[in-house]
Amino acid sequence: RSSSADPILSVAPGSPFATEGSPSALAVDFGTRFLFVADGAGSVVETFAIDAESGALAAVAGSVQDTPARPVAIAVTRHWR
């Protein structure tokens, strides 16, 4: 986490954060509200909400989505496609 007032990265409260398996890629939406985690071992994508003040993550209930193959990369577009 970092802020414009203090551009040094710091550990987010509550980290490290648990995932379903073995994260292979990460992506943050353009509004910096969500972190998407591709899990290559479990063939799923998970979504975490990012707390704007602390940078802490919270798993979004029901957000684990199965993928047809083991994801090795993930990207977010401005139009959520």
Coordinates of N, CA and C in Angstrom, one line a residue, residues 19-20 24-27 35-40 42-48 60 62-76:
T19 N -5.7 -17.2 0.1 CA -6.4 -17.4 -1.2 C -6.8 -18.9 -1.3
E20 N -7.5 -19.2 -2.3 CA -8.0 -20.6 -2.5 C -6.9 -21.6 -2.7
S24 N -1.3 -17.1 -9.3 CA -0.4 -17.1 -10.4 C -0.3 -15.7 -11.1
A25 N -1.3 -14.9 -10.8 CA -1.3 -13.5 -11.4 C -2.3 -12.6 -10.6
L26 N -2.1 -11.3 -10.6 CA -2.9 -10.3 -9.9 C -3.3 -9.2 -10.8
A27 N -4.4 -8.6 -10.6 CA -4.8 -7.4 -11.4 C -5.7 -6.5 -10.5
L35 N -9.1 -6.3 -6.1 CA -8.0 -7.0 -6.6 C -8.5 -8.4 -7.1
F36 N -8.1 -8.8 -8.3 CA -8.5 -10.0 -8.9 C -7.3 -10.9 -8.8
V37 N -7.5 -12.2 -8.3 CA -6.4 -13.1 -8.2 C -6.6 -14.4 -9.0
A38 N -5.8 -14.6 -10.0 CA -5.9 -15.8 -10.8 C -5.1 -16.9 -10.1
D39 N -5.8 -18.1 -9.9 CA -5.2 -19.2 -9.2 C -5.0 -20.3 -10.2
G40 N -3.7 -20.5 -10.7 CA -3.4 -21.5 -11.7 C -3.6 -22.9 -11.2
G42 N -5.7 -24.0 -8.8 CA -7.1 -24.3 -8.6 C -8.1 -24.0 -9.7
S43 N -7.6 -23.4 -10.8 CA -8.4 -23.0 -11.9 C -9.6 -22.1 -11.5
V44 N -9.3 -21.1 -10.7 CA -10.3 -20.2 -10.3 C -9.7 -18.7 -10.3
V45 N -10.7 -17.8 -10.3 CA -10.3 -16.4 -10.1 C -11.1 -15.9 -8.9
E46 N -10.3 -15.2 -8.0 CA -11.0 -14.7 -6.7 C -11.0 -13.2 -6.8
T47 N -11.9 -12.6 -6.1 CA -12.0 -11.2 -6.0 C -11.9 -10.7 -4.5
F48 N -11.1 -9.7 -4.3 CA -11.0 -9.1 -3.0 C -11.3 -7.6 -3.1
V60 N -14.5 -11.1 -1.3 CA -15.8 -10.8 -1.7 C -16.6 -12.1 -1.8
G62 N -18.9 -15.1 -2.5 CA -19.4 -15.6 -3.7 C -18.6 -15.2 -5.0
S63 N -17.5 -14.7 -4.8 CA -16.7 -14.2 -6.0 C -15.8 -15.2 -6.6
V64 N -15.6 -16.4 -6.0 CA -14.7 -17.3 -6.6 C -15.3 -17.9 -7.9
Q65 N -14.7 -17.7 -9.0 CA -15.2 -18.1 -10.3 C -14.3 -19.2 -10.9
D66 N -14.9 -20.3 -11.3 CA -14.1 -21.4 -12.0 C -13.7 -20.9 -13.4
T67 N -12.6 -21.4 -13.8 CA -12.1 -21.1 -15.2 C -11.9 -22.4 -15.9
P68 N -12.1 -22.3 -17.2 CA -12.0 -23.6 -18.0 C -10.6 -24.1 -18.1
A69 N -9.6 -23.3 -17.8 CA -8.2 -23.8 -17.8 C -7.4 -23.1 -16.6
R70 N -6.2 -23.5 -16.4 CA -5.4 -22.9 -15.4 C -4.9 -21.6 -15.8
P71 N -5.4 -20.5 -15.2 CA -5.0 -19.1 -15.6 C -3.6 -18.9 -15.2
V72 N -2.9 -18.2 -16.1 CA -1.5 -17.8 -15.8 C -1.3 -16.3 -15.9
A73 N -2.4 -15.6 -16.4 CA -2.4 -14.2 -16.4 C -3.8 -13.7 -16.2
I74 N -3.9 -12.4 -15.9 CA -5.2 -11.8 -15.7 C -5.1 -10.3 -16.0
A75 N -6.1 -9.7 -16.6 CA -6.1 -8.3 -16.9 C -7.5 -7.7 -16.7
V76 N -7.6 -6.4 -16.5 CA -8.9 -5.7 -16.3 C -8.9 -4.6 -17.3

